[in-house]
Amino acid sequence: MSLMSSTLWPYVALVLVGFLPNEVWRWTGFILARGVDESSEILVWVRAVATAVLAAVIAKLIFFAPGALAAVPLSVRITALVGGFIGFLLIRRSVIAGVATGEAVLIVGALMFRP
Amino acid sequence: MVRAMSAPPIFNFPSYTAAWLGGVRSAWLSVYAYVLFGTYIGIGALAYDFNFSLVWVTASTLLVWAAPAQVILISTLGGGAQLIEVAIAVGLSSVRLLPMVVALMPVLRGPDTKAYQLLLPAHFTAVSMWVESMRLAPQIPVHRRIPFANGLATGYLVSAVTATVLGFYLAARLPPLLTAALLFLTPVSFLVSIVRNSNLMIDRLALIFGLVLGPVLAYRDVELDVMWAGIAGGSIAYVAQRVRGAMR
């Protein structure tokens, strides 16, 4: 157990349950990408899956919010996300405008509807 | 509107180094360097709150390099969850990296590219780098795309690591509402980024299906919810586009 001393253990955990379960997807993608042509039909599907997975991650971060974000009511979190989308569409399709609008809605909403 | 639709300039870099520096420059000129800065202040502060060390959280930024995975890692590991639970939660949140890498590698690869040259871009693949690489790489000569993508990721990493350190030191002084706002940066910037890169119906459908199916499957306690939401949502979007194409 000398290797698992208290100073080293967090780093072992970081590699085992942080780095590896995350990186394995990149490695698998790296292997699967070999032989896939830039213009192949399967990539159209893969891109759609990538977009949908990312969308699912976004929705989970809103519905099952981490840390201090969980203290903001769910309705405010959803409204703020929609606000970001609308801000992006209305203000020159600018990413920064969308992010700023969403953040503004979140902060105002959190102040108005303190749990 | 005409300005937005016109073709952007083509980046023609004279050397490998110039392409890499061009990537760093593009990173710092894009909104993501600043979104990441805010996000990683939140992550640094979160790590401080859960009693991780500064070196540990900085290492997690360099090794994991995926904000949602790091948030989950810090809050579950710091919260005393079983190691296997942490690994599964982190792994599930990162499923998106697989199709992202599969989509990006052929864009960066030229006829003379060696496989090992793609290892670093594969590790660097994260939403910010992926969105900007997929958008800008097609405007760059094929043999300069890898250094450009590496430069892009390096620029973002410098921003993220700096913010991780800053957030760690600021943690005790950050009001909870600000921390909440910083944690909200990840979902809102991800959403706006996908919308911006969604020029085709298939992208928009995939986005909508993913947003709906993700929480539906999660609330129903379906295992591997994010993965199934992505495969199902992406496949429905793909089929819808094929059907629409066939009907024309």
PDB file of N, CA and C in Angstrom, chain A residues 80-81 83-104, chain B residues 29-36 127-128 131-132 135 156 184-198:
ATOM      1  N   ALA A  80     -32.929  30.275 -19.283  1.00  0.00           N
ATOM      2  CA  ALA A  80     -31.643  30.899 -19.626  1.00  0.00           C
ATOM      3  C   ALA A  80     -31.034  30.234 -20.864  1.00  0.00           C
ATOM      4  N   LEU A  81     -31.182  28.920 -20.982  1.00  0.00           N
ATOM      5  CA  LEU A  81     -30.646  28.216 -22.158  1.00  0.00           C
ATOM      6  C   LEU A  81     -31.392  28.658 -23.419  1.00  0.00           C
ATOM      7  N   GLY A  83     -32.944  31.455 -23.703  1.00  0.00           N
ATOM      8  CA  GLY A  83     -32.543  32.851 -23.875  1.00  0.00           C
ATOM      9  C   GLY A  83     -31.235  32.971 -24.650  1.00  0.00           C
ATOM     10  N   GLY A  84     -30.285  32.090 -24.356  1.00  0.00           N
ATOM     11  CA  GLY A  84     -29.012  32.084 -25.077  1.00  0.00           C
ATOM     12  C   GLY A  84     -29.214  31.802 -26.551  1.00  0.00           C
ATOM     13  N   PHE A  85     -30.094  30.846 -26.831  1.00  0.00           N
ATOM     14  CA  PHE A  85     -30.408  30.480 -28.217  1.00  0.00           C
ATOM     15  C   PHE A  85     -31.034  31.670 -28.954  1.00  0.00           C
ATOM     16  N   ILE A  86     -32.003  32.320 -28.309  1.00  0.00           N
ATOM     17  CA  ILE A  86     -32.691  33.457 -28.938  1.00  0.00           C
ATOM     18  C   ILE A  86     -31.720  34.634 -29.123  1.00  0.00           C
ATOM     19  N   GLY A  87     -30.898  34.872 -28.102  1.00  0.00           N
ATOM     20  CA  GLY A  87     -29.910  35.949 -28.199  1.00  0.00           C
ATOM     21  C   GLY A  87     -28.966  35.744 -29.371  1.00  0.00           C
ATOM     22  N   PHE A  88     -28.551  34.494 -29.571  1.00  0.00           N
ATOM     23  CA  PHE A  88     -27.682  34.168 -30.703  1.00  0.00           C
ATOM     24  C   PHE A  88     -28.377  34.468 -32.030  1.00  0.00           C
ATOM     25  N   LEU A  89     -29.645  34.046 -32.148  1.00  0.00           N
ATOM     26  CA  LEU A  89     -30.371  34.238 -33.410  1.00  0.00           C
ATOM     27  C   LEU A  89     -30.635  35.715 -33.693  1.00  0.00           C
ATOM     28  N   LEU A  90     -30.981  36.473 -32.637  1.00  0.00           N
ATOM     29  CA  LEU A  90     -31.385  37.860 -32.833  1.00  0.00           C
ATOM     30  C   LEU A  90     -30.192  38.795 -33.013  1.00  0.00           C
ATOM     31  N   ILE A  91     -29.076  38.495 -32.327  1.00  0.00           N
ATOM     32  CA  ILE A  91     -27.944  39.424 -32.361  1.00  0.00           C
ATOM     33  C   ILE A  91     -26.862  38.878 -33.289  1.00  0.00           C
ATOM     34  N   ARG A  92     -27.019  39.070 -34.563  1.00  0.00           N
ATOM     35  CA  ARG A  92     -26.035  38.783 -35.614  1.00  0.00           C
ATOM     36  C   ARG A  92     -25.464  37.365 -35.589  1.00  0.00           C
ATOM     37  N   ARG A  93     -26.201  36.400 -35.106  1.00  0.00           N
ATOM     38  CA  ARG A  93     -25.704  35.018 -35.011  1.00  0.00           C
ATOM     39  C   ARG A  93     -24.305  34.988 -34.389  1.00  0.00           C
ATOM     40  N   SER A  94     -24.142  35.752 -33.308  1.00  0.00           N
ATOM     41  CA  SER A  94     -22.854  35.827 -32.641  1.00  0.00           C
ATOM     42  C   SER A  94     -22.871  34.912 -31.413  1.00  0.00           C
ATOM     43  N   VAL A  95     -21.821  34.064 -31.297  1.00  0.00           N
ATOM     44  CA  VAL A  95     -21.736  33.136 -30.174  1.00  0.00           C
ATOM     45  C   VAL A  95     -21.664  33.905 -28.860  1.00  0.00           C
ATOM     46  N   ILE A  96     -20.864  34.973 -28.865  1.00  0.00           N
ATOM     47  CA  ILE A  96     -20.689  35.723 -27.625  1.00  0.00           C
ATOM     48  C   ILE A  96     -22.010  36.385 -27.197  1.00  0.00           C
ATOM     49  N   ALA A  97     -22.800  36.847 -28.178  1.00  0.00           N
ATOM     50  CA  ALA A  97     -24.098  37.447 -27.846  1.00  0.00           C
ATOM     51  C   ALA A  97     -25.022  36.399 -27.231  1.00  0.00           C
ATOM     52  N   GLY A  98     -25.001  35.197 -27.786  1.00  0.00           N
ATOM     53  CA  GLY A  98     -25.830  34.116 -27.252  1.00  0.00           C
ATOM     54  C   GLY A  98     -25.433  33.759 -25.831  1.00  0.00           C
ATOM     55  N   VAL A  99     -24.124  33.607 -25.614  1.00  0.00           N
ATOM     56  CA  VAL A  99     -23.631  33.255 -24.274  1.00  0.00           C
ATOM     57  C   VAL A  99     -23.968  34.362 -23.277  1.00  0.00           C
ATOM     58  N   ALA A 100     -23.750  35.623 -23.691  1.00  0.00           N
ATOM     59  CA  ALA A 100     -24.020  36.751 -22.792  1.00  0.00           C
ATOM     60  C   ALA A 100     -25.508  36.842 -22.441  1.00  0.00           C
ATOM     61  N   THR A 101     -26.377  36.647 -23.448  1.00  0.00           N
ATOM     62  CA  THR A 101     -27.816  36.693 -23.179  1.00  0.00           C
ATOM     63  C   THR A 101     -28.224  35.595 -22.202  1.00  0.00           C
ATOM     64  N   GLY A 102     -27.748  34.383 -22.465  1.00  0.00           N
ATOM     65  CA  GLY A 102     -28.076  33.256 -21.587  1.00  0.00           C
ATOM     66  C   GLY A 102     -27.628  33.505 -20.157  1.00  0.00           C
ATOM     67  N   GLU A 103     -26.409  34.024 -20.010  1.00  0.00           N
ATOM     68  CA  GLU A 103     -25.869  34.309 -18.677  1.00  0.00           C
ATOM     69  C   GLU A 103     -26.693  35.396 -17.973  1.00  0.00           C
ATOM     70  N   ALA A 104     -27.066  36.425 -18.740  1.00  0.00           N
ATOM     71  CA  ALA A 104     -27.859  37.519 -18.144  1.00  0.00           C
ATOM     72  C   ALA A 104     -29.199  36.991 -17.641  1.00  0.00           C
TER      73      ALA A 104
ATOM     74  N   LEU B  29      -8.573  34.810 -30.706  1.00  0.00           N
ATOM     75  CA  LEU B  29      -9.513  35.760 -31.316  1.00  0.00           C
ATOM     76  C   LEU B  29     -10.948  35.240 -31.233  1.00  0.00           C
ATOM     77  N   SER B  30     -11.105  33.959 -30.948  1.00  0.00           N
ATOM     78  CA  SER B  30     -12.457  33.397 -30.906  1.00  0.00           C
ATOM     79  C   SER B  30     -13.038  33.518 -29.501  1.00  0.00           C
ATOM     80  N   VAL B  31     -14.350  33.448 -29.433  1.00  0.00           N
ATOM     81  CA  VAL B  31     -15.048  33.594 -28.159  1.00  0.00           C
ATOM     82  C   VAL B  31     -14.716  32.447 -27.205  1.00  0.00           C
ATOM     83  N   TYR B  32     -14.317  31.290 -27.749  1.00  0.00           N
ATOM     84  CA  TYR B  32     -14.111  30.108 -26.907  1.00  0.00           C
ATOM     85  C   TYR B  32     -12.976  30.279 -25.903  1.00  0.00           C
ATOM     86  N   ALA B  33     -11.931  31.048 -26.276  1.00  0.00           N
ATOM     87  CA  ALA B  33     -10.839  31.262 -25.325  1.00  0.00           C
ATOM     88  C   ALA B  33     -11.405  31.900 -24.047  1.00  0.00           C
ATOM     89  N   TYR B  34     -12.387  32.760 -24.221  1.00  0.00           N
ATOM     90  CA  TYR B  34     -12.945  33.493 -23.072  1.00  0.00           C
ATOM     91  C   TYR B  34     -14.021  32.666 -22.357  1.00  0.00           C
ATOM     92  N   VAL B  35     -14.793  31.914 -23.148  1.00  0.00           N
ATOM     93  CA  VAL B  35     -15.772  31.006 -22.539  1.00  0.00           C
ATOM     94  C   VAL B  35     -15.036  29.952 -21.705  1.00  0.00           C
ATOM     95  N   LEU B  36     -13.938  29.411 -22.271  1.00  0.00           N
ATOM     96  CA  LEU B  36     -13.150  28.421 -21.529  1.00  0.00           C
ATOM     97  C   LEU B  36     -12.550  29.040 -20.285  1.00  0.00           C
ATOM     98  N   VAL B 127     -14.951  20.185 -27.391  1.00  0.00           N
ATOM     99  CA  VAL B 127     -15.973  20.908 -28.155  1.00  0.00           C
ATOM    100  C   VAL B 127     -15.429  22.174 -28.818  1.00  0.00           C
ATOM    101  N   SER B 128     -14.705  23.010 -28.037  1.00  0.00           N
ATOM    102  CA  SER B 128     -14.205  24.275 -28.577  1.00  0.00           C
ATOM    103  C   SER B 128     -13.311  24.046 -29.791  1.00  0.00           C
ATOM    104  N   VAL B 131     -15.303  22.403 -32.816  1.00  0.00           N
ATOM    105  CA  VAL B 131     -16.192  23.337 -33.520  1.00  0.00           C
ATOM    106  C   VAL B 131     -15.375  24.255 -34.428  1.00  0.00           C
ATOM    107  N   GLU B 132     -14.277  24.803 -33.906  1.00  0.00           N
ATOM    108  CA  GLU B 132     -13.482  25.745 -34.699  1.00  0.00           C
ATOM    109  C   GLU B 132     -12.675  25.027 -35.783  1.00  0.00           C
ATOM    110  N   ARG B 135     -14.932  24.123 -38.624  1.00  0.00           N
ATOM    111  CA  ARG B 135     -15.361  25.322 -39.340  1.00  0.00           C
ATOM    112  C   ARG B 135     -14.221  25.892 -40.193  1.00  0.00           C
ATOM    113  N   TYR B 156      -6.328  27.368 -26.607  1.00  0.00           N
ATOM    114  CA  TYR B 156      -7.426  27.129 -25.672  1.00  0.00           C
ATOM    115  C   TYR B 156      -6.912  26.561 -24.347  1.00  0.00           C
ATOM    116  N   PHE B 184     -22.679  27.480 -15.786  1.00  0.00           N
ATOM    117  CA  PHE B 184     -23.674  27.549 -16.858  1.00  0.00           C
ATOM    118  C   PHE B 184     -23.023  27.835 -18.220  1.00  0.00           C
ATOM    119  N   LEU B 185     -21.782  28.353 -18.193  1.00  0.00           N
ATOM    120  CA  LEU B 185     -21.090  28.669 -19.451  1.00  0.00           C
ATOM    121  C   LEU B 185     -20.968  27.450 -20.359  1.00  0.00           C
ATOM    122  N   THR B 186     -20.692  26.275 -19.783  1.00  0.00           N
ATOM    123  CA  THR B 186     -20.503  25.081 -20.610  1.00  0.00           C
ATOM    124  C   THR B 186     -21.765  24.746 -21.410  1.00  0.00           C
ATOM    125  N   PRO B 187     -22.926  24.516 -20.767  1.00  0.00           N
ATOM    126  CA  PRO B 187     -24.086  24.169 -21.595  1.00  0.00           C
ATOM    127  C   PRO B 187     -24.491  25.271 -22.569  1.00  0.00           C
ATOM    128  N   VAL B 188     -24.470  26.525 -22.148  1.00  0.00           N
ATOM    129  CA  VAL B 188     -24.970  27.583 -23.051  1.00  0.00           C
ATOM    130  C   VAL B 188     -24.017  27.790 -24.230  1.00  0.00           C
ATOM    131  N   SER B 189     -22.702  27.713 -23.979  1.00  0.00           N
ATOM    132  CA  SER B 189     -21.772  27.899 -25.104  1.00  0.00           C
ATOM    133  C   SER B 189     -21.799  26.697 -26.038  1.00  0.00           C
ATOM    134  N   PHE B 190     -21.963  25.488 -25.481  1.00  0.00           N
ATOM    135  CA  PHE B 190     -22.079  24.289 -26.323  1.00  0.00           C
ATOM    136  C   PHE B 190     -23.296  24.430 -27.240  1.00  0.00           C
ATOM    137  N   LEU B 191     -24.425  24.853 -26.653  1.00  0.00           N
ATOM    138  CA  LEU B 191     -25.658  24.947 -27.443  1.00  0.00           C
ATOM    139  C   LEU B 191     -25.508  25.950 -28.584  1.00  0.00           C
ATOM    140  N   VAL B 192     -25.045  27.148 -28.247  1.00  0.00           N
ATOM    141  CA  VAL B 192     -24.925  28.194 -29.265  1.00  0.00           C
ATOM    142  C   VAL B 192     -23.925  27.758 -30.350  1.00  0.00           C
ATOM    143  N   SER B 193     -22.861  27.058 -29.940  1.00  0.00           N
ATOM    144  CA  SER B 193     -21.866  26.595 -30.919  1.00  0.00           C
ATOM    145  C   SER B 193     -22.454  25.598 -31.895  1.00  0.00           C
ATOM    146  N   ILE B 194     -23.246  24.654 -31.394  1.00  0.00           N
ATOM    147  CA  ILE B 194     -23.833  23.676 -32.319  1.00  0.00           C
ATOM    148  C   ILE B 194     -24.791  24.385 -33.251  1.00  0.00           C
ATOM    149  N   VAL B 195     -25.593  25.312 -32.699  1.00  0.00           N
ATOM    150  CA  VAL B 195     -26.548  26.008 -33.552  1.00  0.00           C
ATOM    151  C   VAL B 195     -25.797  26.748 -34.659  1.00  0.00           C
ATOM    152  N   ARG B 196     -24.692  27.380 -34.309  1.00  0.00           N
ATOM    153  CA  ARG B 196     -23.941  28.119 -35.322  1.00  0.00           C
ATOM    154  C   ARG B 196     -23.392  27.185 -36.406  1.00  0.00           C
ATOM    155  N   ASN B 197     -22.938  25.993 -35.989  1.00  0.00           N
ATOM    156  CA  ASN B 197     -22.373  25.059 -36.973  1.00  0.00           C
ATOM    157  C   ASN B 197     -23.434  24.201 -37.664  1.00  0.00           C
ATOM    158  N   SER B 198     -24.703  24.413 -37.326  1.00  0.00           N
ATOM    159  CA  SER B 198     -25.780  23.609 -37.920  1.00  0.00           C
ATOM    160  C   SER B 198     -26.362  24.315 -39.135  1.00  0.00           C
TER     161      SER B 198
END
